[in-house]
Short mmCIF file of C-alpha atoms in Angstrom, two decimals:
data_model
loop_
_atom_site.label_atom_id
_atom_site.label_comp_id
_atom_site.label_asym_id
_atom_site.label_seq_id
_atom_site.Cartn_x
_atom_site.Cartn_y
_atom_site.Cartn_z
CA UNK F 224 0.09 -0.25 0.44
CA UNK F 225 1.53 3.33 -1.10
CA UNK F 226 1.06 6.62 1.06
CA UNK F 227 -1.54 7.15 3.94
CA UNK F 228 -4.16 9.75 1.76
CA UNK F 229 -7.08 9.72 4.62
CA UNK F 230 -5.81 9.01 8.25
CA UNK F 231 -8.28 8.92 10.77
CA UNK F 232 -6.95 8.84 14.56
CA UNK F 233 -9.54 7.91 17.60
CA UNK F 234 -11.79 10.35 16.34
CA UNK F 235 -14.63 11.30 17.92
CA UNK F 236 -17.62 13.02 17.15
CA UNK F 237 -20.77 14.11 19.65
CA UNK F 238 -23.92 16.68 18.45
CA UNK F 239 -25.10 18.37 21.40
CA UNK F 240 -28.83 17.91 20.59
CA UNK F 241 -32.43 18.80 22.57
CA UNK F 242 -32.54 15.25 23.63
CA UNK F 243 -28.49 15.61 25.04
CA UNK F 244 -25.48 14.10 23.37
CA UNK F 245 -25.59 11.75 20.41
CA UNK F 246 -22.24 10.08 20.01
CA UNK F 247 -22.44 9.72 16.18
CA UNK F 248 -18.53 9.01 15.94
CA UNK F 249 -16.56 7.75 19.00
CA UNK F 250 -12.89 6.24 18.58
CA UNK F 251 -12.37 5.70 14.92
CA UNK F 252 -9.22 5.11 13.48
CA UNK F 253 -8.70 4.59 9.91
CA UNK F 254 -6.34 4.36 7.48
CA UNK F 255 -6.77 4.97 3.56
CA UNK F 256 -3.83 4.89 1.39
CA UNK F 257 -3.64 6.15 -2.48
CA UNK F 258 -5.94 4.73 -4.77
CA UNK F 259 -7.98 1.91 -2.80
CA UNK F 260 -11.76 1.95 -2.82
CA UNK F 261 -13.37 1.80 0.79
CA UNK F 262 -16.98 1.38 1.63
CA UNK F 263 -18.23 2.36 4.89
CA UNK F 264 -20.93 -0.38 5.45
CA UNK F 265 -24.00 0.00 8.69
CA UNK F 266 -27.16 0.50 9.44
CA UNK F 267 -28.54 3.90 9.69
CA UNK F 268 -27.13 6.14 12.37
CA UNK F 269 -23.93 4.63 12.50
CA UNK F 270 -21.75 7.31 11.24
CA UNK F 271 -20.71 6.08 8.05
CA UNK F 272 -22.15 9.30 6.42
CA UNK F 273 -20.87 11.48 9.37
CA UNK F 274 -17.46 10.00 8.64
CA UNK F 275 -17.44 10.98 5.11
CA UNK F 276 -18.94 14.53 5.97
CA UNK F 277 -15.99 14.83 8.42
CA UNK F 278 -13.01 14.10 5.58
CA UNK F 279 -15.39 16.52 3.17
CA UNK F 280 -15.31 19.09 6.92
CA UNK F 281 -19.18 19.46 6.09
CA UNK F 282 -18.99 18.25 9.91
CA UNK F 283 -16.13 18.99 12.43
CA UNK F 284 -14.63 15.75 15.03
CA UNK F 285 -15.14 17.31 18.44
CA UNK F 286 -11.71 14.79 19.17
CA UNK F 287 -9.11 12.96 17.69
CA UNK F 288 -7.31 13.89 14.61
CA UNK F 289 -7.92 13.73 10.91
CA UNK F 290 -5.51 14.35 8.12
CA UNK F 291 -6.70 14.13 3.98
CA UNK F 292 -3.72 14.52 2.03
CA UNK F 293 -1.79 15.18 5.62
CA UNK F 294 -3.74 18.51 5.72
CA UNK F 295 -6.82 19.54 7.83
CA UNK F 296 -9.67 18.94 5.74
CA UNK F 297 -10.13 22.55 5.72
CA UNK F 298 -7.37 23.09 3.78
CA UNK F 299 -7.95 20.04 1.95
CA UNK F 300 -11.47 21.20 0.72
CA UNK F 301 -9.79 24.44 -0.23
CA UNK F 302 -7.05 22.39 -2.16
CA UNK F 303 -9.80 21.24 -3.85
CA UNK F 304 -8.62 17.58 -2.52
CA UNK F 305 -12.23 15.99 -2.94
CA UNK F 306 -15.46 15.66 -5.44
CA UNK F 307 -18.57 14.73 -3.45
CA UNK F 308 -21.17 12.79 -4.80
CA UNK F 309 -24.34 12.51 -2.69
CA UNK F 310 -27.12 10.79 -2.57
CA UNK F 311 -29.24 12.55 -4.77
CA UNK F 312 -28.00 13.62 -7.87
CA UNK F 313 -28.95 17.20 -7.08
CA UNK F 314 -28.41 18.90 -10.98
CA UNK F 315 -30.13 22.41 -10.98
CA UNK F 316 -33.11 22.12 -13.11
CA UNK F 317 -32.09 25.11 -15.18
CA UNK F 318 -28.84 24.26 -16.18
CA UNK F 319 -27.88 21.33 -19.36
CA UNK F 320 -25.99 18.95 -18.15
CA UNK F 321 -22.40 20.55 -19.81
CA UNK F 322 -23.43 23.82 -17.65
CA UNK F 323 -24.17 21.78 -14.43
CA UNK F 324 -20.94 20.20 -14.96
CA UNK F 325 -19.35 23.02 -15.24
CA UNK F 326 -20.71 24.75 -11.90
CA UNK F 327 -17.66 23.48 -9.68
CA UNK F 328 -15.33 24.76 -12.39
CA UNK F 329 -17.26 28.03 -12.86
CA UNK F 330 -17.02 28.66 -8.77
CA UNK F 331 -13.24 27.54 -8.96
CA UNK F 332 -12.88 30.16 -11.20
CA UNK F 333 -11.14 28.08 -14.85
CA UNK F 334 -10.88 29.76 -17.95
CA UNK F 335 -13.60 29.00 -20.49
CA UNK F 336 -11.62 26.73 -22.88
CA UNK F 337 -10.70 24.81 -20.26
CA UNK F 338 -14.51 24.48 -18.49
CA UNK F 339 -15.15 23.43 -22.26
CA UNK F 340 -12.69 20.96 -22.39
CA UNK F 341 -12.66 19.55 -19.06
CA UNK F 342 -16.61 18.63 -19.47
CA UNK F 343 -16.18 17.00 -22.32
CA UNK F 344 -13.80 14.78 -21.03
CA UNK F 345 -15.78 14.03 -17.60
CA UNK F 346 -18.92 13.80 -19.83
CA UNK F 347 -16.73 10.81 -22.20
CA UNK F 348 -15.21 9.40 -18.82
CA UNK F 349 -19.00 8.69 -17.52
CA UNK F 350 -20.68 7.56 -20.59
CA UNK F 351 -22.49 10.46 -21.45
CA UNK F 352 -21.46 11.87 -24.59
CA UNK F 353 -23.30 13.72 -26.56
CA UNK F 354 -26.25 14.49 -23.55
CA UNK F 355 -24.00 17.79 -22.45
CA UNK F 356 -26.86 19.66 -24.27
CA UNK F 357 -29.79 18.15 -22.34
CA UNK F 358 -31.54 18.74 -18.97
CA UNK F 359 -31.57 16.50 -15.97
CA UNK F 360 -35.23 16.03 -16.42
CA UNK F 361 -34.94 14.21 -19.97
CA UNK F 362 -32.49 11.98 -18.41
CA UNK F 363 -33.21 8.75 -16.65
CA UNK F 364 -32.17 8.74 -12.69
CA UNK F 365 -29.15 6.48 -13.65
CA UNK F 366 -27.58 8.86 -16.34
CA UNK F 367 -28.37 11.71 -13.88
CA UNK F 368 -26.45 10.15 -10.62
CA UNK F 369 -23.50 9.64 -13.61
CA UNK F 370 -23.77 13.23 -14.25
CA UNK F 371 -23.13 14.25 -11.01
CA UNK F 372 -20.82 11.80 -10.38
CA UNK F 373 -18.96 13.50 -13.37
CA UNK F 374 -19.82 17.00 -12.07
CA UNK F 375 -17.52 15.82 -9.00
CA UNK F 376 -14.71 14.26 -11.17
CA UNK F 377 -14.66 18.00 -13.34
CA UNK F 378 -11.67 19.53 -10.97
CA UNK F 379 -9.56 16.60 -11.14
CA UNK F 380 -10.05 16.27 -6.67
CA UNK F 381 -7.95 12.89 -6.11
CA UNK F 382 -10.40 11.38 -3.72
CA UNK F 383 -14.30 10.94 -4.38
CA UNK F 384 -16.57 10.70 -1.69
CA UNK F 385 -19.62 8.72 -2.09
CA UNK F 386 -22.43 9.00 -0.06
CA UNK F 387 -25.10 6.45 -1.68
CA UNK F 388 -24.84 7.55 -4.80
CA UNK F 389 -26.98 4.86 -6.27
CA UNK F 390 -29.28 4.40 -3.09
CA UNK F 391 -32.28 5.61 -4.82
CA UNK F 392 -31.63 3.20 -8.03
CA UNK F 393 -33.43 0.10 -8.65
CA UNK F 394 -31.06 -2.95 -8.90
CA UNK F 395 -30.57 -3.37 -12.47
CA UNK F 396 -29.31 0.18 -12.95
CA UNK F 397 -27.62 -0.13 -9.64
CA UNK F 398 -25.63 -3.61 -10.84
CA UNK F 399 -24.83 -1.82 -14.35
CA UNK F 400 -23.31 1.57 -12.77
CA UNK F 401 -21.55 -0.23 -9.80
CA UNK F 402 -19.68 -1.90 -13.26
CA UNK F 403 -19.11 1.34 -14.65
CA UNK F 404 -17.31 2.80 -11.23
CA UNK F 405 -15.39 0.33 -11.04
CA UNK F 406 -14.14 1.09 -14.79
CA UNK F 407 -14.13 5.04 -13.90
CA UNK F 408 -11.53 3.93 -10.97
CA UNK F 409 -9.32 1.83 -12.56
CA UNK F 410 -8.69 4.32 -15.36
CA UNK F 411 -8.71 7.21 -13.23
CA UNK F 412 -7.14 5.55 -9.92
CA UNK F 413 -8.88 7.92 -7.40
CA UNK F 414 -8.86 7.16 -4.07
CA UNK F 415 -12.62 6.40 -3.34
CA UNK F 416 -14.61 6.47 -0.25
CA UNK F 417 -18.28 4.61 -0.62
CA UNK F 418 -20.86 4.47 1.63
CA UNK F 419 -23.61 1.86 0.91
CA UNK F 420 -26.54 0.18 3.08
CA UNK F 421 -25.71 -2.63 0.48
CA UNK F 422 -23.21 -5.75 1.38
CA UNK F 423 -22.70 -7.20 -2.31
CA UNK F 424 -22.51 -3.42 -3.51
CA UNK F 425 -19.95 -3.08 -0.59
CA UNK F 426 -18.11 -6.44 -1.76
CA UNK F 427 -18.43 -6.00 -5.52
CA UNK F 428 -16.68 -2.62 -5.37
CA UNK F 429 -14.33 -2.40 -2.73
CA UNK F 430 -10.57 -3.25 -2.02
CA UNK F 431 -11.48 -2.38 2.03
CA UNK F 432 -14.91 -2.84 4.07
CA UNK F 433 -14.99 -0.67 6.51
CA UNK F 434 -18.05 -2.46 8.73
CA UNK F 435 -19.51 0.04 11.20
CA UNK F 436 -22.58 -0.11 13.90
CA UNK F 437 -24.48 2.04 16.23
CA UNK F 438 -24.63 3.91 19.43
CA UNK F 439 -21.80 5.11 19.37
CA UNK F 440 -20.80 5.31 15.81
CA UNK F 441 -18.39 3.35 15.61
CA UNK F 442 -15.56 0.56 13.44
CA UNK F 443 -16.52 -3.26 14.03
CA UNK F 444 -14.18 -4.53 11.48
CA UNK F 445 -12.03 -3.70 8.41
CA UNK F 446 -11.79 -6.23 6.14
CA UNK F 447 -9.07 -6.28 3.18
CA UNK F 448 -10.83 -7.44 0.31
CA UNK F 449 -8.68 -10.22 -1.62
CA UNK F 450 -10.64 -9.96 -5.32
CA UNK F 451 -8.72 -9.54 -8.02
CA UNK F 452 -8.94 -5.96 -9.48
CA UNK F 453 -10.48 -7.09 -12.34
CA UNK F 454 -14.52 -7.92 -10.96
CA UNK F 455 -16.70 -9.06 -13.76
CA UNK F 456 -20.26 -9.03 -12.37
CA UNK F 457 -20.30 -12.75 -12.32
CA UNK F 458 -17.33 -12.58 -9.14
CA UNK F 459 -20.46 -12.34 -7.14
CA UNK F 460 -21.13 -16.06 -7.27
CA UNK F 461 -17.61 -17.04 -6.58
CA UNK F 462 -17.11 -18.69 -2.63
CA UNK F 463 -14.31 -15.95 -2.24
CA UNK F 464 -17.55 -13.40 -3.17
CA UNK F 465 -19.75 -15.17 -0.51
CA UNK F 466 -17.16 -15.85 2.22
CA UNK F 467 -16.55 -12.11 2.59
CA UNK F 468 -19.92 -11.13 2.55
CA UNK F 469 -20.42 -13.32 5.15
CA UNK F 470 -17.74 -11.86 7.27
CA UNK F 471 -19.35 -8.40 6.75
CA UNK F 472 -22.59 -9.34 7.76
CA UNK F 473 -20.97 -11.34 10.80
CA UNK F 474 -19.16 -8.07 11.56
CA UNK F 475 -22.85 -6.18 11.44
CA UNK F 476 -24.33 -9.01 13.46
CA UNK F 477 -21.25 -8.16 15.67
CA UNK F 478 -22.16 -4.79 16.18
CA UNK F 479 -25.84 -5.68 16.93
CA UNK F 480 -26.98 -3.89 13.84
CA UNK F 481 -29.88 -6.56 13.46
CA UNK F 482 -31.14 -5.43 17.40
CA UNK F 483 -33.67 -3.23 16.02
CA UNK M 65 -59.71 25.50 -27.02
CA UNK M 66 -61.25 22.64 -25.45
CA UNK M 67 -61.92 25.19 -23.11
CA UNK M 68 -63.96 27.73 -24.18
CA UNK M 69 -67.32 26.29 -24.13
CA UNK M 70 -67.29 25.86 -20.01
CA UNK M 71 -65.62 29.25 -20.33
CA UNK M 72 -68.63 30.72 -22.28
CA UNK M 73 -70.97 28.80 -20.02
CA UNK M 74 -69.82 30.26 -17.16
CA UNK M 75 -70.15 33.92 -18.79
CA UNK M 76 -73.82 33.27 -19.73
CA UNK M 77 -74.58 32.06 -16.29
CA UNK M 78 -73.21 35.55 -14.69
CA UNK M 79 -74.65 37.28 -17.05
CA UNK M 80 -77.74 35.63 -17.03
CA UNK M 81 -77.80 36.13 -12.98
CA UNK M 82 -76.74 39.78 -13.39
CA UNK M 83 -79.71 40.40 -15.41
CA UNK M 84 -81.88 38.68 -13.39
CA UNK M 85 -80.54 40.86 -9.83
CA UNK M 86 -80.46 44.02 -12.11
CA UNK M 87 -84.31 43.45 -12.57
CA UNK M 88 -84.88 42.68 -9.30
CA UNK M 89 -83.18 45.57 -7.29
CA UNK M 90 -84.68 48.65 -9.81
CA UNK M 91 -88.21 47.23 -9.68
CA UNK M 92 -89.01 49.16 -7.24
CA UNK M 93 -88.26 52.36 -8.21
CA UNK M 94 -90.01 51.75 -11.74
CA UNK M 95 -93.15 50.61 -9.85
CA UNK M 96 -92.82 53.45 -7.76
CA UNK M 97 -92.76 56.10 -10.99
CA UNK M 98 -95.54 54.37 -12.28
CA UNK M 99 -98.00 54.47 -9.38
CA UNK M 100 -97.01 58.57 -8.86
CA UNK M 101 -97.80 58.98 -12.52
CA UNK M 102 -100.78 56.96 -12.22
CA UNK M 103 -100.12 54.73 -14.97
CA UNK M 104 -100.21 50.23 -14.74
CA UNK M 105 -97.31 48.95 -16.24
CA UNK M 106 -97.00 45.45 -18.08
CA UNK M 107 -94.35 42.98 -17.05
CA UNK M 108 -92.29 43.65 -20.25
CA UNK M 109 -92.49 47.10 -19.75
CA UNK M 110 -91.33 46.87 -16.29
CA UNK M 111 -88.14 44.71 -17.31
CA UNK M 112 -87.58 47.17 -20.27
CA UNK M 113 -87.05 49.66 -17.78
CA UNK M 114 -84.80 48.42 -15.06
CA UNK M 115 -82.76 47.59 -17.03
CA UNK M 116 -82.88 51.47 -19.23
CA UNK M 117 -82.64 53.61 -15.82
CA UNK M 118 -80.12 56.44 -15.24
CA UNK M 119 -79.27 55.71 -12.01
CA UNK M 120 -80.35 52.31 -11.26
CA UNK M 121 -79.29 50.53 -8.10
CA UNK M 122 -77.36 47.49 -10.12
CA UNK M 123 -77.03 48.63 -13.97
CA UNK M 124 -77.64 45.88 -16.36
CA UNK M 125 -74.12 44.34 -18.12
CA UNK M 126 -75.08 46.42 -21.94
CA UNK M 127 -75.46 49.89 -19.26
CA UNK M 128 -71.64 49.22 -18.67
CA UNK M 129 -70.86 47.73 -21.69
CA UNK M 130 -71.82 50.73 -23.27
CA UNK M 131 -70.33 53.06 -21.18
CA UNK M 132 -67.28 51.49 -21.20
CA UNK M 133 -67.49 51.29 -24.86
CA UNK M 134 -68.58 55.38 -24.85
CA UNK M 135 -65.43 56.62 -22.30
CA UNK M 136 -62.94 54.52 -24.42
CA UNK M 137 -63.19 53.36 -27.51
CA UNK M 138 -66.26 55.86 -29.03
CA UNK M 139 -63.63 58.86 -27.39
CA UNK M 140 -60.73 57.09 -28.99
CA UNK M 141 -62.07 57.21 -32.38
CA UNK M 142 -63.31 61.24 -31.29
CA UNK M 143 -59.72 61.86 -31.01
CA UNK M 144 -60.24 62.66 -27.51
CA UNK M 145 -58.68 59.70 -25.66
CA UNK M 146 -57.10 61.48 -23.11
CA UNK M 147 -59.24 64.39 -22.07
CA UNK M 148 -61.07 64.34 -18.51
CA UNK M 149 -63.69 62.06 -19.85
CA UNK M 150 -62.07 59.38 -20.83
CA UNK M 151 -61.14 56.05 -18.96
CA UNK M 152 -58.54 55.60 -20.76
CA UNK M 153 -57.12 59.13 -19.43
CA UNK M 154 -58.15 57.68 -15.76
CA UNK M 155 -57.09 54.36 -16.24
CA UNK M 156 -53.38 56.00 -17.26
CA UNK M 157 -52.79 57.99 -14.07
CA UNK M 158 -53.99 55.07 -12.04
CA UNK M 159 -51.70 52.69 -14.67
CA UNK M 160 -48.50 54.91 -14.04
CA UNK M 161 -48.94 55.02 -10.07
CA UNK M 162 -49.21 51.29 -10.24
CA UNK M 163 -46.69 50.40 -12.05
CA UNK M 164 -44.16 52.72 -10.33
CA UNK M 165 -45.46 51.54 -6.75
CA UNK M 166 -44.86 47.55 -7.83
CA UNK M 167 -41.49 48.90 -9.05
CA UNK M 168 -40.86 50.55 -5.61
CA UNK M 169 -42.66 47.63 -4.33
CA UNK M 170 -40.97 44.71 -5.94
CA UNK M 171 -37.37 46.26 -5.77
CA UNK M 172 -38.28 46.48 -1.70
CA UNK M 173 -39.25 43.18 -0.91
CA UNK M 174 -36.60 41.20 -3.17
CA UNK M 175 -33.83 43.47 -1.11
CA UNK M 176 -35.76 42.72 2.21
CA UNK M 177 -35.81 38.95 1.57
CA UNK M 178 -32.12 38.80 0.84
CA UNK M 179 -31.24 40.85 3.98
CA UNK M 180 -33.77 38.67 6.05
CA UNK M 181 -32.46 35.10 4.27
CA UNK M 182 -28.69 35.90 4.59
CA UNK M 183 -28.95 38.23 8.36
CA UNK M 184 -30.08 36.37 11.28
CA UNK M 185 -30.74 39.80 13.03
CA UNK M 186 -32.76 40.52 10.28
CA UNK M 187 -34.84 37.26 9.90
CA UNK M 188 -35.57 37.50 13.47
CA UNK M 189 -36.70 41.46 13.03
CA UNK M 190 -38.24 41.89 9.59
CA UNK M 191 -40.73 39.48 9.55
CA UNK M 192 -42.85 40.71 12.20
CA UNK M 193 -42.97 44.05 11.14
CA UNK M 194 -43.89 43.30 7.68
CA UNK M 195 -46.37 41.07 8.73
CA UNK M 196 -47.67 44.15 11.17
CA UNK M 197 -47.37 46.49 8.30
CA UNK M 198 -50.19 44.75 6.55
CA UNK M 199 -52.63 44.55 9.69
CA UNK M 200 -53.15 48.26 9.71
CA UNK M 201 -56.07 49.05 6.87
CA UNK M 202 -54.51 50.98 3.86
CA UNK M 203 -57.29 53.13 3.74
CA UNK M 204 -56.54 54.69 7.09
CA UNK M 205 -52.92 54.61 6.30
CA UNK M 206 -53.33 56.43 2.91
CA UNK M 207 -54.65 59.82 3.57
CA UNK M 208 -51.80 59.97 6.37
CA UNK M 209 -48.98 58.94 3.70
CA UNK M 210 -50.42 61.25 1.63
CA UNK M 211 -50.53 64.42 3.79
CA UNK M 212 -47.06 63.83 5.00
CA UNK M 213 -45.52 63.82 1.60
CA UNK M 214 -47.99 66.70 0.61
CA UNK M 215 -46.06 68.76 3.78
CA UNK M 216 -42.86 67.72 2.52
CA UNK M 217 -43.92 69.29 -0.96
CA UNK M 218 -44.04 65.52 -2.63
CA UNK M 219 -47.24 65.12 -4.51
CA UNK M 220 -49.58 63.75 -8.02
CA UNK M 221 -47.78 60.20 -8.48
CA UNK M 222 -45.42 59.51 -6.17
CA UNK M 223 -47.55 59.19 -3.10
CA UNK M 224 -50.09 56.71 -4.93
CA UNK M 225 -46.74 54.94 -5.65
CA UNK M 226 -45.41 54.75 -1.92
CA UNK M 227 -48.86 53.55 -1.09
CA UNK M 228 -48.94 51.15 -4.30
CA UNK M 229 -45.56 49.44 -2.91
CA UNK M 230 -46.59 49.29 0.46
CA UNK M 231 -48.96 46.58 -0.42
CA UNK M 232 -47.10 45.16 -2.95
CA UNK M 233 -43.68 44.60 -0.71
CA UNK M 234 -45.38 41.95 1.00
CA UNK M 235 -46.17 39.06 -1.15
CA UNK M 236 -42.69 39.96 -2.60
CA UNK M 237 -41.05 39.35 0.83
CA UNK M 238 -43.06 36.39 1.58
CA UNK M 239 -42.86 34.53 -1.71
CA UNK M 240 -39.00 35.37 -2.13
CA UNK M 241 -37.62 34.20 1.48
CA UNK M 242 -39.26 30.89 0.96
CA UNK M 243 -38.03 31.00 -2.47
CA UNK M 244 -34.50 31.68 -1.20
CA UNK M 245 -34.41 29.60 0.69
CA UNK M 246 -35.74 26.52 -1.76
CA UNK M 247 -32.56 24.81 -1.70
CA UNK M 248 -32.54 21.88 0.17
CA UNK M 249 -29.54 21.48 2.88
CA UNK M 250 -27.71 18.71 -0.11
CA UNK M 251 -27.34 21.75 -2.61
CA UNK M 252 -25.81 24.24 -0.17
CA UNK M 253 -23.48 21.14 1.18
CA UNK M 254 -22.72 20.42 -2.45
CA UNK M 255 -21.56 24.42 -2.90
CA UNK M 256 -19.71 24.21 0.63
CA UNK M 257 -17.27 21.59 -0.55
CA UNK M 258 -16.76 23.92 -3.53
CA UNK M 259 -15.72 26.60 -1.02
CA UNK M 260 -18.28 28.43 -2.34
CA UNK M 261 -18.43 32.14 -1.72
CA UNK M 262 -22.18 33.64 0.01
CA UNK M 263 -22.28 35.69 -3.53
CA UNK M 264 -21.90 32.97 -5.27
CA UNK M 265 -24.28 30.36 -3.82
CA UNK M 266 -26.32 33.57 -3.94
CA UNK M 267 -26.45 33.88 -7.83
CA UNK M 268 -25.84 30.30 -9.03
CA UNK M 269 -28.06 28.53 -6.70
CA UNK M 270 -30.63 30.76 -4.55
CA UNK M 271 -31.72 33.32 -6.80
CA UNK M 272 -32.23 30.84 -9.93
CA UNK M 273 -34.41 28.51 -6.91
CA UNK M 274 -36.32 31.31 -6.19
CA UNK M 275 -37.79 32.08 -9.71
CA UNK M 276 -41.00 30.39 -9.87
CA UNK M 277 -41.60 31.95 -6.33
CA UNK M 278 -40.90 35.06 -7.48
CA UNK M 279 -43.42 35.08 -10.60
CA UNK M 280 -46.45 34.54 -8.52
CA UNK M 281 -45.21 36.72 -5.73
CA UNK M 282 -45.40 39.31 -8.39
CA UNK M 283 -48.88 37.93 -9.42
CA UNK M 284 -50.02 38.80 -6.27
CA UNK M 285 -47.86 42.04 -5.57
CA UNK M 286 -49.75 43.74 -8.97
CA UNK M 287 -52.99 43.29 -7.96
CA UNK M 288 -52.04 44.76 -4.97
CA UNK M 289 -50.57 47.66 -5.99
CA UNK M 290 -53.31 48.34 -8.28
CA UNK M 291 -55.66 48.55 -5.45
CA UNK M 292 -52.91 50.53 -3.71
CA UNK M 293 -53.25 53.53 -6.61
CA UNK M 294 -57.03 53.16 -6.45
CA UNK M 295 -57.09 53.70 -2.74
CA UNK M 296 -54.32 56.36 -3.04
CA UNK M 297 -56.67 58.28 -5.55
CA UNK M 298 -59.32 58.43 -2.73
CA UNK M 299 -57.74 61.02 -0.27
CA UNK M 300 -57.04 63.06 -2.97
CA UNK M 301 -60.23 65.18 -3.58
CA UNK M 302 -61.49 62.46 -6.68
CA UNK M 303 -59.45 64.76 -9.10
CA UNK M 304 -57.52 61.69 -11.34
CA UNK M 305 -57.22 58.04 -12.16
CA UNK M 306 -59.82 54.67 -11.79
CA UNK M 307 -60.67 55.74 -8.05
CA UNK M 308 -61.67 58.98 -8.38
CA UNK M 309 -64.09 58.17 -10.61
CA UNK M 310 -65.15 55.73 -8.42
CA UNK M 311 -65.55 58.19 -5.72
CA UNK M 312 -67.36 60.69 -8.19
CA UNK M 313 -69.90 58.17 -9.00
CA UNK M 314 -70.76 57.73 -5.39
CA UNK M 315 -71.09 61.17 -4.94
CA UNK M 316 -73.23 61.56 -7.41
CA UNK M 317 -75.14 58.03 -7.82
CA UNK M 318 -73.56 57.43 -10.87
CA UNK M 319 -73.57 53.62 -10.76
CA UNK M 320 -73.43 53.15 -13.86
CA UNK M 321 -70.01 55.28 -13.72
CA UNK M 322 -68.97 53.04 -10.86
CA UNK M 323 -69.34 50.07 -12.21
CA UNK M 324 -67.54 50.80 -15.78
CA UNK M 325 -64.46 51.95 -13.31
CA UNK M 326 -64.32 48.70 -11.49
CA UNK M 327 -64.58 46.64 -14.83
CA UNK M 328 -61.82 49.18 -16.36
CA UNK M 329 -59.80 48.66 -12.93
CA UNK M 330 -60.62 44.12 -13.15
CA UNK M 331 -59.41 44.51 -17.15
CA UNK M 332 -56.58 46.15 -16.68
CA UNK M 333 -55.33 43.84 -13.53
CA UNK M 334 -56.29 41.02 -15.66
CA UNK M 335 -53.97 42.25 -18.43
CA UNK M 336 -50.82 43.20 -15.72
CA UNK M 337 -50.95 39.80 -13.82
CA UNK M 338 -51.79 37.64 -17.86
CA UNK M 339 -48.24 40.03 -18.78
CA UNK M 340 -46.50 38.81 -15.78
CA UNK M 341 -47.73 35.48 -16.64
CA UNK M 342 -46.78 35.62 -20.24
CA UNK M 343 -42.95 36.75 -19.15
CA UNK M 344 -42.99 33.86 -16.50
CA UNK M 345 -43.41 31.45 -19.25
CA UNK M 346 -40.96 32.96 -21.60
CA UNK M 347 -38.06 33.54 -18.64
CA UNK M 348 -38.73 29.80 -17.56
CA UNK M 349 -38.62 27.96 -20.63
CA UNK M 350 -35.50 29.73 -21.53
CA UNK M 351 -34.19 28.37 -17.79
CA UNK M 352 -35.15 25.07 -18.92
CA UNK M 353 -37.40 24.70 -16.32
CA UNK M 354 -41.08 24.27 -18.26
CA UNK M 355 -41.79 20.96 -19.84
#
């Protein structure tokens, strides 16, 4: 494994709410190397999204330390270290797909000519060539989410943070997008952090699976996947795959994730 | 075009009700006149008379229509479109105050909404005052605005426009606060991940998101502006404008004149709101938000 890109050390995050303090993250220590694909899996409230938001400096830990590319999360954001993909595509309905992808480029002040060139490049990367002039409502849900991934890739961050990006899509579209995402990851060599509810999705995509459990949100298991980098969809029927899936399930059970 | 028949049906029903009501309300005066003259009237004569009185309690539709024509189209044909007897001239007086007031009110409303959305102190303090301002009857405050402005030498169009603005800023504030706040948390978080400035968040996200809200508010605001301008014309001694026509008509019992001024105001309002609707359609279509 190469140099660590994200390093969390005894990370704590306590939200003060009206019902008293909520321990969103407790003693989370994790090391993510360059080019890894790391999935976070666990039930609602286990802190997987919160951890991603900490990396993105959208939340601020109350204890422990967290570095992104060797910087504080805030500095890493200023340095455009990551692109964030949310659960919903969140494309602006008044902008075409191309102009949606241009949004971060405009905000970050890229020159006009370079904007065009980057949009064309990422549209091709997510297989949406020729759709630049369409409006979001003219695209299917899966295509919209691909456009939002393109938007996150447009400014060449080397980390891709994805918070259940395919959660709202149906199984068939999801399989297809998972395949495409793996191909994209192989081509770009980005470090990916991927939050999911789905065990097969986590096992299929990841080089490392982080199993989390709630109350307080913590890591119960970290699984290094022995699966090869080249993964056809039917790898999901192999014994190795099922064995990892089983271990993920065990990890979730150990964290009492099935209690309620 | 499919909606033509239902609309016509409703219009016919309203006209029928109106004629019926005119006969009922104006009948007594006809009968009294006949009794004084010692005449016996047939039913047809009674009905005919109720629709041709000079000062009916309720003028019949064709009387209002004739009055409207005589004070607009006919005067244009005679080349007297901008004389004091012309509704076009009175309508223009009211329209100009309405448009200026609408402009001031819209600008004030948008600026207040921007302040409310971006500044917590304004959020806490402005809205209660804005709501309170609308609970005061405009009829009570209009004369004071006229008198106060008159005493500092401002008269004519501006005081009426200010009363217009007073009524029209409110729907714009309410609509635009909702509109500027319509982007959800995810949208705002996305901009934070780009380290976008508040100004960028405003121009790239909040302002375009608020467009459908803006146009809805503008329609309400435009109608309110017209009401404001008409009310503003009442305390000025009823010299010019549709409000003046209404007041003069009620002084002299000219019900036909009152009703024709009312209809002129309604037609004006419908036209103005229709224009905003058209601009809305074009704008949203150009933004790609109309399907």
